[in-house]
Coordinates of C-alpha atoms and ligand atoms in Angstrom, one line a residue:
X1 CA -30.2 3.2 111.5
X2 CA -27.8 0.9 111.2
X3 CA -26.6 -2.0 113.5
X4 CA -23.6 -0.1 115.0
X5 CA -22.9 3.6 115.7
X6 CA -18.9 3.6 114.5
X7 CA -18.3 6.8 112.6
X8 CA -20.9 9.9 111.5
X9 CA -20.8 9.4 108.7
X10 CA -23.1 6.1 109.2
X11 CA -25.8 8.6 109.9
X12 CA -28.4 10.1 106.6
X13 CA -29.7 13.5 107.6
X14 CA -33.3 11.6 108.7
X15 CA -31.1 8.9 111.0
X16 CA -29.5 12.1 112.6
X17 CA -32.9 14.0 113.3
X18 CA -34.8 11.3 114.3
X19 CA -31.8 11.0 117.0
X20 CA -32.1 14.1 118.6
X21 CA -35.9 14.1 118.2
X22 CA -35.3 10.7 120.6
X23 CA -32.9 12.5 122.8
X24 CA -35.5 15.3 123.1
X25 CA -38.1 13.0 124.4
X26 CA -35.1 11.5 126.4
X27 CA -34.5 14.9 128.0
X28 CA -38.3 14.9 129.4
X29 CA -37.1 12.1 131.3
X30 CA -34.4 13.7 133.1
X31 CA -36.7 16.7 134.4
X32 CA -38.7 13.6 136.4
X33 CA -37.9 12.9 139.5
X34 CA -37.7 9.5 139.3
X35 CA -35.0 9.9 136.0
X36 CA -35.9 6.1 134.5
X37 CA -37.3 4.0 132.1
X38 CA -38.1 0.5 131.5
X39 CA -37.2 0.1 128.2
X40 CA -33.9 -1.5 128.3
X41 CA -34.6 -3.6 131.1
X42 CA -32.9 -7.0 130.9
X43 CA -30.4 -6.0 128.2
X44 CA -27.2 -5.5 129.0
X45 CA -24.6 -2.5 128.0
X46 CA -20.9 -3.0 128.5
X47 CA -18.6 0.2 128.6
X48 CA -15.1 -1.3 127.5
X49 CA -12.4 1.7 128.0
X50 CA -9.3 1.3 127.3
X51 CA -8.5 5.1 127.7
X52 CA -9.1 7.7 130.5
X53 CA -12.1 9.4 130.4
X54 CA -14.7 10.6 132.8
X55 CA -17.6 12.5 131.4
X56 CA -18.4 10.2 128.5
X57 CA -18.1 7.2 130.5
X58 CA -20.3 7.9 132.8
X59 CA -23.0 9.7 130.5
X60 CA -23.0 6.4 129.3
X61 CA -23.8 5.0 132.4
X62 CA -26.0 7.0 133.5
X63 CA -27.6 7.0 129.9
X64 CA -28.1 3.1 130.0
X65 CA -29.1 3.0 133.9
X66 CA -31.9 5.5 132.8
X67 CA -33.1 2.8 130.6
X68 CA -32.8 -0.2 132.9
X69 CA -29.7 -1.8 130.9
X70 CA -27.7 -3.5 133.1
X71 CA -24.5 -1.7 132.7
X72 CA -21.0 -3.4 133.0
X73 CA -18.0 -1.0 133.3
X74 CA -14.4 -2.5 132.0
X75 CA -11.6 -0.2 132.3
X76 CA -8.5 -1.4 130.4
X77 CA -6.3 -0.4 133.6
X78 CA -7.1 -3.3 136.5
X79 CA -8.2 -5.7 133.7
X80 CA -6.7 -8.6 131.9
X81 CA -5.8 -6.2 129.4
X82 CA -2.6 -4.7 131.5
X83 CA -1.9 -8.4 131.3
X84 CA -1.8 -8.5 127.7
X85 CA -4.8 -9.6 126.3
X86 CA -5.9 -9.2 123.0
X87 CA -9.0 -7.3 121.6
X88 CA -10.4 -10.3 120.4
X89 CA -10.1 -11.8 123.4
X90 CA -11.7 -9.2 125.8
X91 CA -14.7 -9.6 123.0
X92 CA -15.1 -12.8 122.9
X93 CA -15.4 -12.6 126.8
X94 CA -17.9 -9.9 126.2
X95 CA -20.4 -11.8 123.8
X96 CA -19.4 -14.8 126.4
X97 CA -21.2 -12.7 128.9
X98 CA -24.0 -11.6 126.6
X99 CA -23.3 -8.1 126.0
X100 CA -25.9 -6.5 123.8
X101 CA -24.0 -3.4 122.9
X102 CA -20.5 -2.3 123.6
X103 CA -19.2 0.8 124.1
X104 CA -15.8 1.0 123.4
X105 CA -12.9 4.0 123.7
X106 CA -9.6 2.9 122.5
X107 CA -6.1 4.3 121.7
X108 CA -6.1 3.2 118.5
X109 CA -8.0 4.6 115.3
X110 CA -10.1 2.0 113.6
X111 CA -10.5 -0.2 117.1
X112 CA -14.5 0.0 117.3
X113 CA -14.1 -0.3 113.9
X114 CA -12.6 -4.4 114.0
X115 CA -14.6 -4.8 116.3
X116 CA -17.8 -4.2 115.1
X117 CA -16.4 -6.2 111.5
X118 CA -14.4 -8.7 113.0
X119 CA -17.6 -11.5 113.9
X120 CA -16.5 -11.7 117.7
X121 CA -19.5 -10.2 119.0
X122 CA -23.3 -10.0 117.8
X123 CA -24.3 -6.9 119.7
X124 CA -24.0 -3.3 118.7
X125 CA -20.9 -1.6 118.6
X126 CA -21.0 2.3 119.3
X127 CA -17.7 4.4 119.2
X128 CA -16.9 6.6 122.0
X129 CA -13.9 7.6 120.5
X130 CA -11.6 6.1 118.7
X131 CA -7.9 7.9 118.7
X132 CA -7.6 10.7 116.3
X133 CA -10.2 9.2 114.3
X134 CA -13.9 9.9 115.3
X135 CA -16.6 10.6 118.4
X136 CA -19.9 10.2 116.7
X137 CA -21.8 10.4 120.0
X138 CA -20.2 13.9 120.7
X139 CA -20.8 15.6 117.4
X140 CA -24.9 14.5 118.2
X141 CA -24.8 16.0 121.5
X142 CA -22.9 19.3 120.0
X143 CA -26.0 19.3 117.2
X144 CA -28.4 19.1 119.4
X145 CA -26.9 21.9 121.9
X146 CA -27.0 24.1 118.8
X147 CA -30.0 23.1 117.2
X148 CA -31.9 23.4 121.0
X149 CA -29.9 27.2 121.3
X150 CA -30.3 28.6 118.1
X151 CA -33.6 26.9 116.9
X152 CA -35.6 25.8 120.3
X153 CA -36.2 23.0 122.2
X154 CA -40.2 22.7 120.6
X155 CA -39.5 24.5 117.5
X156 CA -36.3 22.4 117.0
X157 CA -38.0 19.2 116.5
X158 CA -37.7 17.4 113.5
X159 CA -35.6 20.2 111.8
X160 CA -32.0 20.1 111.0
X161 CA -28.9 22.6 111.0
X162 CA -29.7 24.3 107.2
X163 CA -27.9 27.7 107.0
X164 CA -26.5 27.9 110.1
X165 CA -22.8 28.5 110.7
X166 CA -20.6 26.4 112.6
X167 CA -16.9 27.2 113.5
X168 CA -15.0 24.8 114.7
X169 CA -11.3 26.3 116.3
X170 CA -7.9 24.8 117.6
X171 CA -6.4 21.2 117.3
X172 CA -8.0 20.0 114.7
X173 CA -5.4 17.7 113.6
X174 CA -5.8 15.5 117.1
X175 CA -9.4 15.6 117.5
X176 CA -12.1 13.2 117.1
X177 CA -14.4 15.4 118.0
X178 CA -13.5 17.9 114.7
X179 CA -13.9 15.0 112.7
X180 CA -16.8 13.4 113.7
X181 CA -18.5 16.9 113.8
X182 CA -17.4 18.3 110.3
X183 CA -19.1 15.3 108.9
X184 CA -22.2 15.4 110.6
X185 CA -23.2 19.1 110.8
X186 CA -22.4 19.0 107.1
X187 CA -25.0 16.2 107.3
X188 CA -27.6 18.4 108.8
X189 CA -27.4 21.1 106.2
X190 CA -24.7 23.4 108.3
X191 CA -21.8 25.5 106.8
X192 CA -18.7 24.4 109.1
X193 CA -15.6 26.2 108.9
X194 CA -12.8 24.8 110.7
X195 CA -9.9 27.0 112.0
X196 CA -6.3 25.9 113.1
X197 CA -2.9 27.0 113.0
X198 CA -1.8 25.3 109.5
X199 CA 0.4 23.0 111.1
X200 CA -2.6 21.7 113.2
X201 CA -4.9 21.5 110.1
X202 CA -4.8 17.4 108.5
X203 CA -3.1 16.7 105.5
X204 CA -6.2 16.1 102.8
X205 CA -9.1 18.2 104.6
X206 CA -9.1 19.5 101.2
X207 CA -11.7 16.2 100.9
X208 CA -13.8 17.2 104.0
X209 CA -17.0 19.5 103.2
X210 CA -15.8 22.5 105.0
X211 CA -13.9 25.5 104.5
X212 CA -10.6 25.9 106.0
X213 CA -9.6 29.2 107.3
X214 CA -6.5 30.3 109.4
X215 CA -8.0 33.5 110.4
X216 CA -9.9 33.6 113.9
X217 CA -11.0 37.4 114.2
X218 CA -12.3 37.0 110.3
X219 CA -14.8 34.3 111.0
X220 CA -16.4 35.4 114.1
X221 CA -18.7 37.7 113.0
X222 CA -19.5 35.1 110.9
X223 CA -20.6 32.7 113.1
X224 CA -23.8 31.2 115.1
X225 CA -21.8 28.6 117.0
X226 CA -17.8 28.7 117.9
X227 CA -16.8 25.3 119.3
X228 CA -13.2 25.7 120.5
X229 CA -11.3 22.4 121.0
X230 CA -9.0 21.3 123.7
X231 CA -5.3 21.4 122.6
X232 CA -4.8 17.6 123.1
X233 CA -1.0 17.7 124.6
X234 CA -0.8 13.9 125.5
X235 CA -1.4 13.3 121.5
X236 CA 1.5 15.8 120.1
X237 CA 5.3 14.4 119.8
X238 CA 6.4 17.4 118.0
X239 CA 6.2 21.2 118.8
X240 CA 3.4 22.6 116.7
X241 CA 3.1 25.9 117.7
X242 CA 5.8 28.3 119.1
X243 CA 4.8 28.8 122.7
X244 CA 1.5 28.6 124.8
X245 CA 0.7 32.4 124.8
X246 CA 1.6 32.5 121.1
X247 CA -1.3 29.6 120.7
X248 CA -3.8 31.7 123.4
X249 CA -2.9 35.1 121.5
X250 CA -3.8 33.7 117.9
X251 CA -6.3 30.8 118.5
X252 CA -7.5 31.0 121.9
X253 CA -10.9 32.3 122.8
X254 CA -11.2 35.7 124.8
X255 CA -13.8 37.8 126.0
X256 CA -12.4 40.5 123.4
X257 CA -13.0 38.2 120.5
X258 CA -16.2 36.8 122.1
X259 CA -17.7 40.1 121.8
X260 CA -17.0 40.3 118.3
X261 CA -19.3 37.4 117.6
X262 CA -23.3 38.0 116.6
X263 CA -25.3 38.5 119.7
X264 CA -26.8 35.3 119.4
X265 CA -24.0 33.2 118.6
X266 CA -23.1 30.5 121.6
X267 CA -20.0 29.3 122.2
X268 CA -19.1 25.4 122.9
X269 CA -16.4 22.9 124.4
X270 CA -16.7 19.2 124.8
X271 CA -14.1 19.3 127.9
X272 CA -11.9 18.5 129.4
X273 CA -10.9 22.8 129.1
X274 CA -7.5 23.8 129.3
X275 CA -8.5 27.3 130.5
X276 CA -6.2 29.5 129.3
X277 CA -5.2 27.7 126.5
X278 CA -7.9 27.7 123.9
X279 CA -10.4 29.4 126.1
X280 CA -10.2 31.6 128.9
X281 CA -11.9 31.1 132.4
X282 CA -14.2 34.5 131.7
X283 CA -15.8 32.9 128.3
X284 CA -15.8 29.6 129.7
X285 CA -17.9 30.6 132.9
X286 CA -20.0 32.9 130.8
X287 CA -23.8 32.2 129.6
X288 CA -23.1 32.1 126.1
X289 CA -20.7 28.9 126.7
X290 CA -22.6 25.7 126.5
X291 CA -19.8 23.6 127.7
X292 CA -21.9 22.6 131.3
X293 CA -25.2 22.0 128.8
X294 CA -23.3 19.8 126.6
X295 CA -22.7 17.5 129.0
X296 CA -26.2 17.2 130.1
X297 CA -27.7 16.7 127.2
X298 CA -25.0 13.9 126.2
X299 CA -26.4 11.6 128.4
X300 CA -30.2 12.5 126.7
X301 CA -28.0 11.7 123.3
X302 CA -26.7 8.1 124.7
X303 CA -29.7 7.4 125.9
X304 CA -31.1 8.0 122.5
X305 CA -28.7 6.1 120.4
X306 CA -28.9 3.3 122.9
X307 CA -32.3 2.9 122.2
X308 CA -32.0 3.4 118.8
X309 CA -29.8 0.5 118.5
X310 CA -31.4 -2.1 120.8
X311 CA -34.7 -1.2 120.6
X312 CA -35.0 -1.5 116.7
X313 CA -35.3 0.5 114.1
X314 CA -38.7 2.4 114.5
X315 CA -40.0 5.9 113.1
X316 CA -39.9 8.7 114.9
X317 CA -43.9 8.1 115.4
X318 CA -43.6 4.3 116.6
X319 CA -41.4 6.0 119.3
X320 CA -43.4 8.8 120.6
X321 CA -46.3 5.5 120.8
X322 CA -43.6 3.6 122.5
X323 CA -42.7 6.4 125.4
X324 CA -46.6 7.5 125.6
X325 CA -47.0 3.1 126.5
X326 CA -44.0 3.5 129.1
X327 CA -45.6 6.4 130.4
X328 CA -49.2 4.8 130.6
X329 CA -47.2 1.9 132.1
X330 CA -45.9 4.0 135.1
X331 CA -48.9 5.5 135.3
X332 CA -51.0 2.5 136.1
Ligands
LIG401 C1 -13.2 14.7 123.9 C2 -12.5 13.4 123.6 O1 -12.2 12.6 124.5 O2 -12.3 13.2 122.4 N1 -13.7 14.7 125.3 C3 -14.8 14.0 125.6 O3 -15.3 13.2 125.0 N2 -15.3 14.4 126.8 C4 -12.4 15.8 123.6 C5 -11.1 16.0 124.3 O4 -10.6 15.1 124.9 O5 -10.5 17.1 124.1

């Protein structure tokens, strides 16, 4: 793996496994009771938001508590940011401070980006969403919900996505998460089809390896994983579909159309859901929606990638040694 964790498409298809083989092993760790280990300890993870957010901030918390990090939260809002200052500055503040990786969600597409390239900071850089650009950590946790459902938790590991079919449904024009997923399931060996009113589809996703398809009843039964997408209001400045109920009646995800999907197929949402909107309240509170799972095994994901990044660049094996010494460790 590489030094910083900006965009999926950093990731090979053996990077990507060997992460959620790592967030498997992570998962063991949160079915403890005491939910910790010492690997981190000493280092120090800074979360550096400069946009709202509550469930990935605090997965990566929790994520970096579980490995001892000492974790420093920095929300834009209370901060010398509202006071003006510039990215540069808040980093070389950070490294000041001897953060070892930063987490960083910005407004602006391409921020984690300068900031990993810009020489400000020595530690890792890992993107937890960037804009309308990318969510790498996201599109992990959403391949390892579907490769735990639809190939096991045991059987799962060390295997990718091959074959199976992905749909991803809604705003795909706004969201990260599309983005970053498209480019990683297609990593893993998935078929992805992405589905969107056209005038929520992104100029030049003719270049993205997926099939494009306007049709939502036609690709169900097509389908081992539907992951709708939240219609992301705050990012729209135009009217891009007709009304809400239009949107719901076309695109949204109901249990009529759930039904038409393969009995095993599971459906997925990274939140925040606008119920009733892309999804309604009966197929978000159903079992086949992963949406509560997702969030769950995020922090198994963060937890992984964090000690991808600052605990070097081992195999898969030198890892499994590494959590069988921790556990020895705790043991004794
Ligand atoms: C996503 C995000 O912020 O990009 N949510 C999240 O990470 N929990 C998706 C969204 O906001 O719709």
């Amino acid at each position: 793996m590489k030094h910083h964790l900006i965009s999926a498409a950093d990731l090979t298809r053996d990077d990507a496994v060997l992460i959620l083989d790592t967030a498997e092993e992570m998962a063991r760790v949160a079915d403890r009771p005491i939910k910790k280990l010492p690997t981190l300890r000493g280092r120090t993870v800074v979360n550096l938001f400069y946009e709202d957010s509550t469930r990935t901030r605090i997965s990566f918390e929790a994520a970096a508590k579980r490995l001892s990090a000492d974790v420093i939260n920095f929300s834009a809002k209370g901060s010398s940011v509202s006071k003006g200052e510039s990215l540069k500055d808040t980093a070389l503040t950070l490294e000041a401070m001897g953060a070892d990786a930063v987490v960083i969600r910005h407004h602006a597409s391409g921020a984690p980006y300068r900031l990993a390239n810009s020489g400000w900071i020595d530690g890792s850089v890992v993107n937890a969403g960037d804009g309308t650009h990318e969510h790498p950590t996201q599109a992990l946790l959403d391949a390892f919900t579907v490769r735990r459902r639809l190939v096991g938790r045991d059987a799962g590991m060390g295997r990718d996505l091959a074959g199976r079919r992905i749909t991803i449904v809604g705003d795909v024009l706004h969201s990260r998460v599309a983005r970053s997923n498209v480019l990683l399931l297609n990593t893993l060996g998935a078929q992805v089809t992405v589905v969107a009113p056209p005038t929520l589809v992104p100029i030049g996703v003719e270049s993205w390896p997926c099939e494009v398809s306007y049709d939502l009843d036609a690709v169900l039964p097509k389908s081992d994983a539907v992951m709708m997408l939240r219609v992301q209001r705050e990012r729209m400045n135009a009217a891009f579909f007709p009304t809400e109920r239009e949107y719901a009646r076309r695109y949204g995800l109901n249990g009529d159309r759930m039904a038409r999907m393969p009995e095993h197929a599971v459906v997925m949402h990274p939140g925040p859901m606008n119920r009733g909107m892309e999804i309604t309240a009966e197929v978000a509170d159903s079992d086949r929606c992963t949406a509560v799972e997702q969030v769950a095994n995020g922090v198994s994901i963060r937890m992984a990638v964090l000690y991808l990044l600052l605990g070097g660049n081992e195999s898969a094996a030198a890892h499994t040694s590494r959590t069988d010494a921790v556990r020895t460790e705790e043991t004794e």
